[in-house]
Amino acid sequence: MELFISLRYLRGRKMGFITLITNISILGVLLGTMVLIVALSISNGFQTEVRDQITGALPHGQLRRYFYRPLENYDSLAALVQEHPSVVAVSPSIEAKSVIEYTNPVHDVPPIQDGVKVFGVVDSLESRITTVAQQMVRGEWGLDSAYSQRDRKNPAIIIGEELARGFGVDVGSEVVLMSTAGEGDLTTMTPRMSRFTVAGIFKTGMYEYDRLFTYINLDEAQRLYNVAGVQFLNFRCEDIFTAAAVAKELNEVVGHEFKRTDWESRNQSLFQWMEVEKRVILIVISLIMLVAAFNIASSLVMMVMEKRREIGILRSIGARRSSIVKIFLLHGGIIGLIGSLGGTIAGITLCVVQDTYQLIDIPGDVYFISSLPVLLMPRDVISVFVAANILCLLAALYPAWRASKLIPAEAVRID
């Protein structure tokens, strides 16, 4: 009986203004549910995409000496790191900030310069640490010095797609790297310079990496930056989420003269910012559903006032107060169910369409990545759906309680 009466009230045609508010409430719940699901999916997708790009383009963990003192006999240390059961690959490297310069050989224009981060690596080992070797869009992943001397007049350098686009270079172009590891003081220093030929261009999908990262052979980096040995021992783990624990264990094995880092600690501020952003989005968009809940409460209060006589008749013929409460709780619950179900379907549909067709692009120089990622998580969808329905039921509590407190004789007498 309670459900039948609730449905009749929902479809009532003689309650124009109340029905309008009810429809607005349903629309509010629908929009709130839809937007919340889409926003959480975008936030999840953004976090996952950025995390995957970071753990693909960078090692999961690193060991280095304090003050970046070089590791000269690093082979034995690398073997020790490789023995850890969670480590799948180890690679030495040198990292340095440099200036790269390109002079157009055809047009008489000033040279173009930009700051870059140079990685001196062993290409065969680096390809097991990062995924850059699998992300080549032009050319090939090959930095071996002997190969470069045979087939090129200059050593090889591999650069990102954004840097190549900004400079207007392609595979085969010649660029110059300049290092501050030269002779003299700050006023008389002559930078070390070395000419390289672009052997390949990669695209990680992270704008900053594709603009800043460049790779040269480890031997060339040692000469250019005047480093005897290497600066870092990079390692890759089977599970990216164990990197911090593995780095700590390795630090205890190799000794505390080494400083450990992992991908999470290197990007801690970025992930903290994304987590805060997700919470802010959750709070702001939840206000839409809160407004919808107030609309439900106000429409039910007006409905109670409109239906006082009918409620009084129901009480007079034996309806219990609990039945009156159920009628209005069901009314609020039906509004919540219709709105949340419609919002859930709409939100999932929008996410699937964006994930399939990538209709919305975003500026990579601002958001790190160039397309809007979405990741639907069943836990979030279910949580939003359940929360929307609970909120609607809570909004119906006061009107339902108020209706149950009506005195039958007084309610019937009022016309």
PDB file of N, CA and C in Angstrom, residues 101-140:
ATOM      1  N   GLU A 101      71.732  23.330 -28.278  1.00  0.00           N
ATOM      2  CA  GLU A 101      71.689  24.382 -29.307  1.00  0.00           C
ATOM      3  C   GLU A 101      71.541  23.754 -30.685  1.00  0.00           C
ATOM      4  N   TYR A 102      70.712  24.381 -31.489  1.00  0.00           N
ATOM      5  CA  TYR A 102      70.532  23.920 -32.870  1.00  0.00           C
ATOM      6  C   TYR A 102      70.665  25.101 -33.810  1.00  0.00           C
ATOM      7  N   THR A 103      71.512  24.941 -34.818  1.00  0.00           N
ATOM      8  CA  THR A 103      71.695  25.951 -35.854  1.00  0.00           C
ATOM      9  C   THR A 103      71.142  25.412 -37.161  1.00  0.00           C
ATOM     10  N   ASN A 104      70.180  26.113 -37.717  1.00  0.00           N
ATOM     11  CA  ASN A 104      69.569  25.676 -38.974  1.00  0.00           C
ATOM     12  C   ASN A 104      70.580  25.796 -40.107  1.00  0.00           C
ATOM     13  N   PRO A 105      70.913  24.688 -40.781  1.00  0.00           N
ATOM     14  CA  PRO A 105      71.943  24.736 -41.832  1.00  0.00           C
ATOM     15  C   PRO A 105      71.454  25.363 -43.139  1.00  0.00           C
ATOM     16  N   VAL A 106      70.145  25.541 -43.267  1.00  0.00           N
ATOM     17  CA  VAL A 106      69.582  26.056 -44.526  1.00  0.00           C
ATOM     18  C   VAL A 106      69.262  27.535 -44.427  1.00  0.00           C
ATOM     19  N   HIS A 107      68.568  27.921 -43.372  1.00  0.00           N
ATOM     20  CA  HIS A 107      68.130  29.306 -43.218  1.00  0.00           C
ATOM     21  C   HIS A 107      69.102  30.071 -42.329  1.00  0.00           C
ATOM     22  N   ASP A 108      69.350  31.310 -42.699  1.00  0.00           N
ATOM     23  CA  ASP A 108      70.269  32.156 -41.943  1.00  0.00           C
ATOM     24  C   ASP A 108      69.513  32.797 -40.779  1.00  0.00           C
ATOM     25  N   VAL A 109      69.343  32.017 -39.716  1.00  0.00           N
ATOM     26  CA  VAL A 109      68.637  32.483 -38.520  1.00  0.00           C
ATOM     27  C   VAL A 109      69.523  32.220 -37.310  1.00  0.00           C
ATOM     28  N   PRO A 110      69.327  32.973 -36.228  1.00  0.00           N
ATOM     29  CA  PRO A 110      70.144  32.758 -35.023  1.00  0.00           C
ATOM     30  C   PRO A 110      69.947  31.348 -34.477  1.00  0.00           C
ATOM     31  N   PRO A 111      70.955  30.797 -33.821  1.00  0.00           N
ATOM     32  CA  PRO A 111      70.817  29.466 -33.211  1.00  0.00           C
ATOM     33  C   PRO A 111      69.710  29.456 -32.153  1.00  0.00           C
ATOM     34  N   ILE A 112      69.062  28.308 -32.016  1.00  0.00           N
ATOM     35  CA  ILE A 112      68.021  28.122 -31.001  1.00  0.00           C
ATOM     36  C   ILE A 112      68.626  27.378 -29.819  1.00  0.00           C
ATOM     37  N   GLN A 113      68.373  27.871 -28.618  1.00  0.00           N
ATOM     38  CA  GLN A 113      68.893  27.225 -27.412  1.00  0.00           C
ATOM     39  C   GLN A 113      67.754  26.950 -26.431  1.00  0.00           C
ATOM     40  N   ASP A 114      67.946  25.911 -25.638  1.00  0.00           N
ATOM     41  CA  ASP A 114      66.969  25.577 -24.598  1.00  0.00           C
ATOM     42  C   ASP A 114      67.653  24.718 -23.547  1.00  0.00           C
ATOM     43  N   GLY A 115      67.102  24.723 -22.353  1.00  0.00           N
ATOM     44  CA  GLY A 115      67.627  23.880 -21.294  1.00  0.00           C
ATOM     45  C   GLY A 115      67.042  22.480 -21.371  1.00  0.00           C
ATOM     46  N   VAL A 116      67.866  21.478 -21.125  1.00  0.00           N
ATOM     47  CA  VAL A 116      67.423  20.084 -21.164  1.00  0.00           C
ATOM     48  C   VAL A 116      68.039  19.318 -20.005  1.00  0.00           C
ATOM     49  N   LYS A 117      67.482  18.148 -19.752  1.00  0.00           N
ATOM     50  CA  LYS A 117      68.074  17.224 -18.791  1.00  0.00           C
ATOM     51  C   LYS A 117      68.662  16.064 -19.570  1.00  0.00           C
ATOM     52  N   VAL A 118      69.952  15.860 -19.409  1.00  0.00           N
ATOM     53  CA  VAL A 118      70.668  14.846 -20.181  1.00  0.00           C
ATOM     54  C   VAL A 118      70.880  13.608 -19.315  1.00  0.00           C
ATOM     55  N   PHE A 119      70.568  12.451 -19.886  1.00  0.00           N
ATOM     56  CA  PHE A 119      70.812  11.172 -19.233  1.00  0.00           C
ATOM     57  C   PHE A 119      71.908  10.450 -20.009  1.00  0.00           C
ATOM     58  N   GLY A 120      73.018  10.186 -19.336  1.00  0.00           N
ATOM     59  CA  GLY A 120      74.057   9.355 -19.928  1.00  0.00           C
ATOM     60  C   GLY A 120      73.818   7.918 -19.509  1.00  0.00           C
ATOM     61  N   VAL A 121      73.523   7.040 -20.475  1.00  0.00           N
ATOM     62  CA  VAL A 121      73.092   5.678 -20.150  1.00  0.00           C
ATOM     63  C   VAL A 121      73.771   4.663 -21.058  1.00  0.00           C
ATOM     64  N   VAL A 122      73.686   3.413 -20.646  1.00  0.00           N
ATOM     65  CA  VAL A 122      74.049   2.281 -21.504  1.00  0.00           C
ATOM     66  C   VAL A 122      72.748   1.821 -22.143  1.00  0.00           C
ATOM     67  N   ASP A 123      72.632   1.992 -23.463  1.00  0.00           N
ATOM     68  CA  ASP A 123      71.321   1.808 -24.095  1.00  0.00           C
ATOM     69  C   ASP A 123      70.732   0.413 -23.886  1.00  0.00           C
ATOM     70  N   SER A 124      71.565  -0.619 -23.917  1.00  0.00           N
ATOM     71  CA  SER A 124      71.047  -1.984 -23.767  1.00  0.00           C
ATOM     72  C   SER A 124      70.508  -2.233 -22.361  1.00  0.00           C
ATOM     73  N   LEU A 125      71.082  -1.556 -21.352  1.00  0.00           N
ATOM     74  CA  LEU A 125      70.604  -1.697 -19.977  1.00  0.00           C
ATOM     75  C   LEU A 125      69.430  -0.765 -19.697  1.00  0.00           C
ATOM     76  N   GLU A 126      69.496   0.443 -20.247  1.00  0.00           N
ATOM     77  CA  GLU A 126      68.430   1.424 -20.013  1.00  0.00           C
ATOM     78  C   GLU A 126      67.095   0.949 -20.565  1.00  0.00           C
ATOM     79  N   SER A 127      67.128   0.195 -21.646  1.00  0.00           N
ATOM     80  CA  SER A 127      65.885  -0.297 -22.248  1.00  0.00           C
ATOM     81  C   SER A 127      65.164  -1.282 -21.335  1.00  0.00           C
ATOM     82  N   ARG A 128      65.857  -1.811 -20.325  1.00  0.00           N
ATOM     83  CA  ARG A 128      65.225  -2.702 -19.349  1.00  0.00           C
ATOM     84  C   ARG A 128      64.726  -1.936 -18.125  1.00  0.00           C
ATOM     85  N   ILE A 129      65.189  -0.691 -17.973  1.00  0.00           N
ATOM     86  CA  ILE A 129      64.810   0.127 -16.824  1.00  0.00           C
ATOM     87  C   ILE A 129      63.597   0.995 -17.133  1.00  0.00           C
ATOM     88  N   THR A 130      63.605   1.628 -18.305  1.00  0.00           N
ATOM     89  CA  THR A 130      62.511   2.515 -18.709  1.00  0.00           C
ATOM     90  C   THR A 130      61.875   2.005 -19.999  1.00  0.00           C
ATOM     91  N   THR A 131      60.769   2.633 -20.366  1.00  0.00           N
ATOM     92  CA  THR A 131      60.046   2.236 -21.582  1.00  0.00           C
ATOM     93  C   THR A 131      60.320   3.175 -22.749  1.00  0.00           C
ATOM     94  N   VAL A 132      61.275   4.079 -22.606  1.00  0.00           N
ATOM     95  CA  VAL A 132      61.551   5.054 -23.667  1.00  0.00           C
ATOM     96  C   VAL A 132      61.937   4.355 -24.966  1.00  0.00           C
ATOM     97  N   ALA A 133      62.681   3.262 -24.859  1.00  0.00           N
ATOM     98  CA  ALA A 133      63.107   2.532 -26.062  1.00  0.00           C
ATOM     99  C   ALA A 133      61.916   2.001 -26.849  1.00  0.00           C
ATOM    100  N   GLN A 134      60.798   1.741 -26.161  1.00  0.00           N
ATOM    101  CA  GLN A 134      59.598   1.251 -26.846  1.00  0.00           C
ATOM    102  C   GLN A 134      58.676   2.389 -27.291  1.00  0.00           C
ATOM    103  N   GLN A 135      59.082   3.626 -27.019  1.00  0.00           N
ATOM    104  CA  GLN A 135      58.230   4.777 -27.343  1.00  0.00           C
ATOM    105  C   GLN A 135      58.845   5.659 -28.424  1.00  0.00           C
ATOM    106  N   MET A 136      59.683   5.067 -29.262  1.00  0.00           N
ATOM    107  CA  MET A 136      60.296   5.815 -30.358  1.00  0.00           C
ATOM    108  C   MET A 136      59.264   6.052 -31.460  1.00  0.00           C
ATOM    109  N   VAL A 137      59.162   7.299 -31.899  1.00  0.00           N
ATOM    110  CA  VAL A 137      58.238   7.629 -32.996  1.00  0.00           C
ATOM    111  C   VAL A 137      58.982   7.829 -34.315  1.00  0.00           C
ATOM    112  N   ARG A 138      60.265   8.163 -34.222  1.00  0.00           N
ATOM    113  CA  ARG A 138      61.107   8.267 -35.418  1.00  0.00           C
ATOM    114  C   ARG A 138      62.520   7.840 -35.052  1.00  0.00           C
ATOM    115  N   GLY A 139      63.211   7.269 -35.998  1.00  0.00           N
ATOM    116  CA  GLY A 139      64.563   6.805 -35.726  1.00  0.00           C
ATOM    117  C   GLY A 139      64.563   5.537 -34.907  1.00  0.00           C
ATOM    118  N   GLU A 140      65.640   5.333 -34.143  1.00  0.00           N
ATOM    119  CA  GLU A 140      65.767   4.108 -33.361  1.00  0.00           C
ATOM    120  C   GLU A 140      66.486   4.382 -32.058  1.00  0.00           C
TER     121      GLU A 140
END
